[in-house]
PDB file of C-alpha atoms in Angstrom:
ATOM      1  CA  MET A  20     -48.399  53.250-262.058  1.00 64.00           C
ATOM      2  CA  THR A  21     -49.667  54.576-265.379  1.00 74.00           C
ATOM      3  CA  ILE A  22     -47.185  52.619-267.489  1.00 75.00           C
ATOM      4  CA  PHE A  23     -48.303  49.304-266.013  1.00 74.00           C
ATOM      5  CA  ARG A  24     -51.966  50.244-266.364  1.00 78.00           C
ATOM      6  CA  ASN A  25     -51.317  50.950-270.089  1.00 81.00           C
ATOM      7  CA  VAL A  26     -49.471  47.636-270.605  1.00 81.00           C
ATOM      8  CA  ALA A  27     -52.136  45.658-268.735  1.00 77.00           C
ATOM      9  CA  GLU A  28     -54.910  47.282-270.774  1.00 80.00           C
ATOM     10  CA  ARG A  29     -53.059  46.441-274.010  1.00 82.00           C
ATOM     11  CA  TYR A  30     -53.216  42.724-273.135  1.00 79.00           C
ATOM     12  CA  LYS A  31     -56.825  42.887-271.953  1.00 76.00           C
ATOM     13  CA  SER A  32     -57.928  44.618-275.173  1.00 78.00           C
ATOM     14  CA  ASN A  33     -57.399  41.340-277.059  1.00 74.00           C
ATOM     15  CA  LYS A  34     -60.168  38.768-276.555  1.00 75.00           C
ATOM     16  CA  GLU A  35     -57.847  35.894-277.363  1.00 85.00           C
ATOM     17  CA  LEU A  36     -54.083  36.471-277.541  1.00 89.00           C
ATOM     18  CA  HIS A  37     -51.322  33.962-278.174  1.00 91.00           C
ATOM     19  CA  PHE A  38     -47.544  34.314-277.991  1.00 94.00           C
ATOM     20  CA  ASN A  39     -44.429  32.187-277.777  1.00 95.00           C
ATOM     21  CA  MET A  40     -41.996  32.121-274.820  1.00 93.00           C
ATOM     22  CA  HIS A  41     -38.399  31.145-274.400  1.00 94.00           C
ATOM     23  CA  TYR A  42     -36.926  30.871-270.896  1.00 89.00           C
ATOM     24  CA  ARG A  43     -33.305  30.545-269.865  1.00 92.00           C
ATOM     25  CA  TYR A  44     -31.670  30.388-266.442  1.00 88.00           C
ATOM     26  CA  ALA A  45     -28.396  31.446-264.887  1.00 90.00           C
ATOM     27  CA  ALA A  46     -27.024  31.907-261.384  1.00 88.00           C
ATOM     28  CA  GLU A  47     -26.794  35.567-260.419  1.00 90.00           C
ATOM     29  CA  ASP A  48     -23.133  35.256-259.577  1.00 88.00           C
ATOM     30  CA  LYS A  49     -22.443  33.724-263.038  1.00 89.00           C
ATOM     31  CA  PRO A  50     -24.847  35.631-265.289  1.00 90.00           C
ATOM     32  CA  THR A  51     -23.146  34.684-268.589  1.00 91.00           C
ATOM     33  CA  VAL A  52     -23.313  30.898-267.912  1.00 92.00           C
ATOM     34  CA  TRP A  53     -26.796  29.775-268.933  1.00 92.00           C
ATOM     35  CA  LEU A  54     -27.726  26.545-267.135  1.00 87.00           C
ATOM     36  CA  ASP A  55     -30.764  25.492-269.121  1.00 87.00           C
ATOM     37  CA  SER A  56     -33.575  26.748-271.363  1.00 90.00           C
ATOM     38  CA  LEU A  57     -37.219  25.896-271.954  1.00 89.00           C
ATOM     39  CA  LYS A  58     -39.680  26.817-274.702  1.00 93.00           C
ATOM     40  CA  GLY A  59     -43.410  27.238-274.496  1.00 92.00           C
ATOM     41  CA  ASP A  60     -46.422  29.264-275.460  1.00 93.00           C
ATOM     42  CA  PHE A  61     -49.153  31.235-273.675  1.00 90.00           C
ATOM     43  CA  THR A  62     -52.809  31.947-274.617  1.00 90.00           C
ATOM     44  CA  PHE A  63     -55.229  34.388-272.954  1.00 82.00           C
ATOM     45  CA  TYR A  64     -58.998  34.098-273.192  1.00 80.00           C
ATOM     46  CA  GLY A  65     -60.751  36.655-270.996  1.00 73.00           C
ATOM     47  CA  ASP A  66     -59.787  35.842-267.405  1.00 74.00           C
ATOM     48  CA  ARG A  67     -58.581  32.394-268.401  1.00 81.00           C
ATOM     49  CA  TYR A  68     -55.217  31.281-269.682  1.00 83.00           C
ATOM     50  CA  ARG A  69     -53.347  28.269-270.970  1.00 87.00           C
ATOM     51  CA  TYR A  70     -49.658  27.965-270.610  1.00 85.00           C
ATOM     52  CA  ARG A  71     -47.511  25.177-272.042  1.00 89.00           C
ATOM     53  CA  LEU A  72     -43.882  24.889-271.028  1.00 87.00           C
ATOM     54  CA  ASP A  73     -41.977  21.860-272.282  1.00 86.00           C
ATOM     55  CA  SER A  74     -43.987  18.819-271.112  1.00 88.00           C
ATOM     56  CA  THR A  75     -46.046  20.710-268.540  1.00 90.00           C
ATOM     57  CA  GLU A  76     -49.374  22.447-269.228  1.00 91.00           C
ATOM     58  CA  PHE A  77     -51.209  24.975-267.041  1.00 88.00           C
ATOM     59  CA  VAL A  78     -54.891  25.806-267.471  1.00 88.00           C
ATOM     60  CA  GLY A  79     -56.030  28.662-265.266  1.00 83.00           C
ATOM     61  CA  GLY A  80     -59.462  30.158-264.569  1.00 75.00           C
ATOM     62  CA  LYS A  81     -61.176  32.401-262.084  1.00 75.00           C
ATOM     63  CA  ASP A  82     -62.106  29.624-259.599  1.00 82.00           C
ATOM     64  CA  LEU A  83     -59.769  26.709-260.378  1.00 88.00           C
ATOM     65  CA  SER A  84     -56.377  26.071-261.915  1.00 88.00           C
ATOM     66  CA  VAL A  85     -54.989  22.820-263.229  1.00 92.00           C
ATOM     67  CA  ILE A  86     -51.389  21.761-263.914  1.00 91.00           C
ATOM     68  CA  LEU A  87     -50.721  18.712-266.107  1.00 94.00           C
ATOM     69  CA  PHE A  88     -47.341  17.076-265.505  1.00 93.00           C
ATOM     70  CA  LYS A  89     -47.377  14.917-268.620  1.00 93.00           C
ATOM     71  CA  GLN A  90     -44.145  13.042-268.039  1.00 92.00           C
ATOM     72  CA  ASP A  91     -45.263  11.970-264.566  1.00 93.00           C
ATOM     73  CA  GLN A  92     -48.954  11.621-265.540  1.00 96.00           C
ATOM     74  CA  VAL A  93     -50.069  13.807-262.664  1.00 95.00           C
ATOM     75  CA  MET A  94     -52.942  16.299-262.608  1.00 96.00           C
ATOM     76  CA  TYR A  95     -52.735  18.993-259.915  1.00 94.00           C
ATOM     77  CA  LEU A  96     -55.885  20.968-258.988  1.00 94.00           C
ATOM     78  CA  ALA A  97     -55.940  24.043-256.813  1.00 89.00           C
ATOM     79  CA  ARG A  98     -57.724  27.307-256.154  1.00 85.00           C
ATOM     80  CA  PRO A  99     -55.914  30.207-257.832  1.00 75.00           C
ATOM     81  CA  GLY A 100     -53.350  31.582-255.391  1.00 62.00           C
ATOM     82  CA  ALA A 101     -49.938  33.122-255.354  1.00 50.00           C
ATOM     83  CA  ASP A 102     -48.216  29.838-256.123  1.00 49.00           C
ATOM     84  CA  MET A 103     -50.495  29.174-259.110  1.00 49.00           C
ATOM     85  CA  ARG A 104     -50.423  32.734-260.428  1.00 50.00           C
ATOM     86  CA  SER A 105     -46.620  32.624-260.412  1.00 49.00           C
ATOM     87  CA  VAL A 106     -46.729  30.519-263.613  1.00 50.00           C
ATOM     88  CA  ASN A 107     -48.562  33.359-265.357  1.00 56.00           C
ATOM     89  CA  PRO A 108     -45.986  35.791-266.803  1.00 54.00           C
ATOM     90  CA  MET A 109     -48.544  38.605-266.773  1.00 59.00           C
ATOM     91  CA  ALA A 110     -49.724  38.089-263.202  1.00 58.00           C
ATOM     92  CA  LEU A 111     -47.386  40.689-261.702  1.00 55.00           C
ATOM     93  CA  LEU A 112     -48.904  43.466-263.788  1.00 56.00           C
ATOM     94  CA  ASP A 113     -52.207  43.600-261.938  1.00 52.00           C
ATOM     95  CA  SER A 114     -50.534  43.440-258.497  1.00 53.00           C
ATOM     96  CA  LEU A 115     -48.322  46.393-259.384  1.00 52.00           C
ATOM     97  CA  LEU A 116     -51.288  48.523-260.218  1.00 45.00           C
ATOM     98  CA  LEU A 117     -51.951  48.610-256.482  1.00 48.00           C
ATOM     99  CA  LYS A 118     -50.060  50.965-254.184  1.00 51.00           C
ATOM    100  CA  ASN A 119     -46.908  49.193-253.163  1.00 58.00           C
ATOM    101  CA  ASP A 120     -44.340  51.025-251.011  1.00 61.00           C
ATOM    102  CA  SER A 121     -41.928  48.071-251.089  1.00 78.00           C
ATOM    103  CA  VAL A 122     -41.058  48.553-254.774  1.00 80.00           C
ATOM    104  CA  ASP A 123     -38.662  51.060-256.345  1.00 85.00           C
ATOM    105  CA  CYS A 124     -39.338  51.724-260.053  1.00 85.00           C
ATOM    106  CA  ASN A 125     -36.887  53.022-262.644  1.00 90.00           C
ATOM    107  CA  ILE A 126     -37.923  53.652-266.242  1.00 90.00           C
ATOM    108  CA  GLN A 127     -35.647  54.125-269.229  1.00 93.00           C
ATOM    109  CA  GLU A 128     -37.006  55.042-272.647  1.00 93.00           C
ATOM    110  CA  THR A 129     -35.845  55.149-276.237  1.00 94.00           C
ATOM    111  CA  LYS A 130     -37.751  55.671-279.491  1.00 94.00           C
ATOM    112  CA  ASP A 131     -38.558  51.963-279.729  1.00 95.00           C
ATOM    113  CA  TRP A 132     -38.435  50.542-276.180  1.00 93.00           C
ATOM    114  CA  GLN A 133     -39.431  51.197-272.589  1.00 94.00           C
ATOM    115  CA  THR A 134     -37.372  49.406-269.983  1.00 95.00           C
ATOM    116  CA  ILE A 135     -38.944  49.195-266.532  1.00 91.00           C
ATOM    117  CA  VAL A 136     -36.799  47.967-263.602  1.00 92.00           C
ATOM    118  CA  LEU A 137     -38.487  47.103-260.320  1.00 87.00           C
ATOM    119  CA  SER A 138     -36.385  46.566-257.177  1.00 89.00           C
ATOM    120  CA  PHE A 139     -38.054  44.979-254.168  1.00 83.00           C
ATOM    121  CA  HIS A 140     -37.211  45.786-250.595  1.00 79.00           C
ATOM    122  CA  PRO A 141     -36.797  44.173-248.309  1.00 76.00           C
ATOM    123  CA  VAL A 142     -35.406  41.491-250.642  1.00 71.00           C
ATOM    124  CA  ARG A 143     -37.292  38.238-250.251  1.00 72.00           C
ATOM    125  CA  THR A 144     -38.203  35.704-252.926  1.00 80.00           C
ATOM    126  CA  THR A 145     -37.898  38.255-255.721  1.00 83.00           C
ATOM    127  CA  LYS A 146     -35.025  40.745-255.814  1.00 88.00           C
ATOM    128  CA  ARG A 147     -35.634  42.479-259.128  1.00 89.00           C
ATOM    129  CA  VAL A 148     -37.956  42.368-262.156  1.00 89.00           C
ATOM    130  CA  GLU A 149     -37.247  44.013-265.463  1.00 93.00           C
ATOM    131  CA  TYR A 150     -39.689  44.465-268.358  1.00 93.00           C
ATOM    132  CA  VAL A 151     -38.795  45.584-271.906  1.00 95.00           C
ATOM    133  CA  VAL A 152     -41.879  46.918-273.711  1.00 94.00           C
ATOM    134  CA  ASP A 153     -42.125  47.452-277.478  1.00 95.00           C
ATOM    135  CA  ARG A 154     -43.457  50.971-277.744  1.00 93.00           C
ATOM    136  CA  HIS A 155     -44.933  50.295-281.196  1.00 92.00           C
ATOM    137  CA  SER A 156     -47.038  47.241-280.255  1.00 92.00           C
ATOM    138  CA  GLY A 157     -47.438  47.956-276.503  1.00 91.00           C
ATOM    139  CA  PHE A 158     -46.479  44.348-275.690  1.00 92.00           C
ATOM    140  CA  ILE A 159     -43.762  43.036-273.402  1.00 93.00           C
ATOM    141  CA  ILE A 160     -40.964  41.408-275.378  1.00 95.00           C
ATOM    142  CA  ARG A 161     -38.629  40.477-272.569  1.00 95.00           C
ATOM    143  CA  MET A 162     -38.825  39.897-268.847  1.00 92.00           C
ATOM    144  CA  ILE A 163     -35.853  39.386-266.505  1.00 93.00           C
ATOM    145  CA  ASN A 164     -36.554  38.134-262.970  1.00 89.00           C
ATOM    146  CA  VAL A 165     -33.951  37.788-260.246  1.00 91.00           C
ATOM    147  CA  VAL A 166     -35.430  35.247-257.821  1.00 86.00           C
ATOM    148  CA  ALA A 167     -34.321  32.963-255.003  1.00 85.00           C
ATOM    149  CA  ALA A 168     -32.772  29.907-256.647  1.00 78.00           C
ATOM    150  CA  ARG A 169     -35.001  27.602-254.588  1.00 73.00           C
ATOM    151  CA  GLU A 170     -38.018  29.042-256.471  1.00 67.00           C
ATOM    152  CA  LEU A 171     -36.834  27.968-259.913  1.00 66.00           C
ATOM    153  CA  TYR A 172     -39.513  26.067-261.858  1.00 52.00           C
ATOM    154  CA  ASP A 173     -37.158  23.352-263.124  1.00 53.00           C
ATOM    155  CA  ALA A 174     -35.808  21.114-260.369  1.00 50.00           C
ATOM    156  CA  SER A 175     -32.908  19.984-262.547  1.00 50.00           C
ATOM    157  CA  VAL A 176     -31.769  23.618-262.821  1.00 51.00           C
ATOM    158  CA  ARG A 177     -32.120  24.154-259.070  1.00 49.00           C
ATOM    159  CA  GLN A 178     -29.543  21.379-258.607  1.00 54.00           C
ATOM    160  CA  LYS A 179     -27.054  23.210-260.811  1.00 56.00           C
ATOM    161  CA  VAL A 180     -27.129  26.267-258.589  1.00 56.00           C
ATOM    162  CA  THR A 181     -24.672  25.147-256.014  1.00 53.00           C
ATOM    163  CA  ASN A 182     -25.424  27.786-253.315  1.00 56.00           C
ATOM    164  CA  GLU A 183     -29.017  27.479-252.138  1.00 57.00           C
ATOM    165  CA  ALA A 184     -28.856  30.976-250.642  1.00 65.00           C
ATOM    166  CA  THR A 185     -28.050  32.601-253.942  1.00 82.00           C
ATOM    167  CA  TYR A 186     -30.369  34.132-256.487  1.00 88.00           C
ATOM    168  CA  ALA A 187     -31.025  33.072-260.073  1.00 89.00           C
ATOM    169  CA  ILE A 188     -31.634  35.065-263.230  1.00 92.00           C
ATOM    170  CA  VAL A 189     -34.690  33.948-265.251  1.00 90.00           C
ATOM    171  CA  GLU A 190     -34.777  35.622-268.686  1.00 94.00           C
ATOM    172  CA  THR A 191     -37.971  35.252-270.749  1.00 92.00           C
ATOM    173  CA  ASP A 192     -38.340  36.349-274.358  1.00 95.00           C
ATOM    174  CA  LEU A 193     -41.914  36.801-275.633  1.00 95.00           C
ATOM    175  CA  SER A 194     -42.461  36.719-279.370  1.00 96.00           C
ATOM    176  CA  ASP A 195     -44.884  36.147-282.250  1.00 95.00           C
ATOM    177  CA  TYR A 196     -47.884  37.865-280.691  1.00 94.00           C
ATOM    178  CA  ARG A 197     -51.111  37.215-282.552  1.00 91.00           C
ATOM    179  CA  GLU A 198     -54.812  37.041-282.017  1.00 87.00           C
ATOM    180  CA  THR A 199     -56.061  33.511-282.096  1.00 82.00           C
ATOM    181  CA  ASP A 200     -59.339  31.559-282.129  1.00 77.00           C
ATOM    182  CA  VAL A 201     -59.109  28.607-279.789  1.00 70.00           C
ATOM    183  CA  ALA A 202     -61.921  26.091-279.775  1.00 69.00           C
ATOM    184  CA  LYS A 203     -64.163  26.904-276.765  1.00 71.00           C
ATOM    185  CA  ASP A 204     -64.076  23.370-275.456  1.00 73.00           C
ATOM    186  CA  GLU A 205     -60.299  23.783-274.927  1.00 75.00           C
ATOM    187  CA  TRP A 206     -61.158  26.107-272.046  1.00 79.00           C
ATOM    188  CA  ASP A 207     -63.634  23.699-270.430  1.00 84.00           C
ATOM    189  CA  LEU A 208     -61.940  22.016-267.461  1.00 89.00           C
ATOM    190  CA  GLY A 209     -64.549  19.302-267.789  1.00 89.00           C
ATOM    191  CA  ARG A 210     -62.487  17.895-270.653  1.00 91.00           C
ATOM    192  CA  LEU A 211     -59.763  17.113-268.071  1.00 93.00           C
ATOM    193  CA  PHE A 212     -61.776  15.678-265.142  1.00 95.00           C
ATOM    194  CA  LYS A 213     -65.269  15.226-263.766  1.00 94.00           C
ATOM    195  CA  LYS A 214     -66.344  15.336-260.147  1.00 92.00           C
ATOM    196  CA  ASP A 215     -68.358  12.451-258.668  1.00 92.00           C
ATOM    197  CA  GLY A 216     -69.295  13.394-255.116  1.00 90.00           C
ATOM    198  CA  LYS A 217     -66.032  14.343-253.515  1.00 88.00           C
ATOM    199  CA  GLU A 218     -63.958  12.324-256.024  1.00 92.00           C
ATOM    200  CA  TYR A 219     -62.240  13.786-259.060  1.00 94.00           C
ATOM    201  CA  ILE A 220     -62.005  11.402-262.034  1.00 96.00           C
ATOM    202  CA  PRO A 221     -59.619  12.151-264.912  1.00 96.00           C
ATOM    203  CA  GLN A 222     -61.141  11.994-268.365  1.00 95.00           C
ATOM    204  CA  PRO A 223     -59.678  10.530-271.584  1.00 95.00           C
ATOM    205  CA  PRO A 224     -57.000  10.900-272.720  1.00 95.00           C
ATOM    206  CA  TYR A 225     -55.882  11.575-269.156  1.00 96.00           C
ATOM    207  CA  GLN A 226     -57.502   8.547-267.545  1.00 95.00           C
ATOM    208  CA  SER A 227     -54.156   7.178-266.417  1.00 96.00           C
ATOM    209  CA  TYR A 228     -53.274  10.358-264.515  1.00 97.00           C
ATOM    210  CA  LYS A 229     -53.232  10.603-260.737  1.00 96.00           C
ATOM    211  CA  ILE A 230     -55.058  13.635-259.346  1.00 96.00           C
ATOM    212  CA  PHE A 231     -53.654  15.637-256.458  1.00 94.00           C
ATOM    213  CA  LEU A 232     -55.638  18.370-254.745  1.00 93.00           C
ATOM    214  CA  GLY A 233     -53.718  21.474-253.715  1.00 88.00           C
ATOM    215  CA  SER A 234     -56.589  23.196-251.912  1.00 83.00           C
ATOM    216  CA  PRO A 235     -58.529  21.697-248.975  1.00 82.00           C
ATOM    217  CA  ASP A 236     -61.884  23.165-250.043  1.00 81.00           C
ATOM    218  CA  LEU A 237     -62.134  21.443-253.442  1.00 82.00           C
TER     219      LEU A 237
END
């Protein structure tokens, strides 16, 4: 899909890119009743990214991804996979560049915006994804995902969706795009933990965190 290739290349053309995010959730059968909202920010650096959402931080790389649950003082380590990539709001772009016969695509255009609506069949975890692209900057300014309610990131929101079989609307606004210059040691996972034999040891200021391994080959 040419349009996705163009959008993906726009993001990759920036060595370091930072933007803010605002999420809000609603049940699909009550789309005007927002259940909760979260704010965060996202930074790209080559094939690495850092993603902060409320009190949770994700640091992703080519070979290893880390999630810091700061309220619970838990550090989760895993090989990058579908579950880890799902926290990356840009992850779907690359997968859609591949031939995919299970996706219907509809594109609407105005002078300022391109709206891309993807419908998945058969419907599974994701029913529909919508992107709104600013034609002047080439960046995505809004994403709307219709996903199975059980997949919602925030457990407290999942409890507010009374029917477990229903779908939820996740609306994400992306704003304040800018190039940034993050200190290189911020991308070094060694600042979070060190490995001693088969044991992972959290490093200050995370020395009180418990480490959980999400991949058996770590």
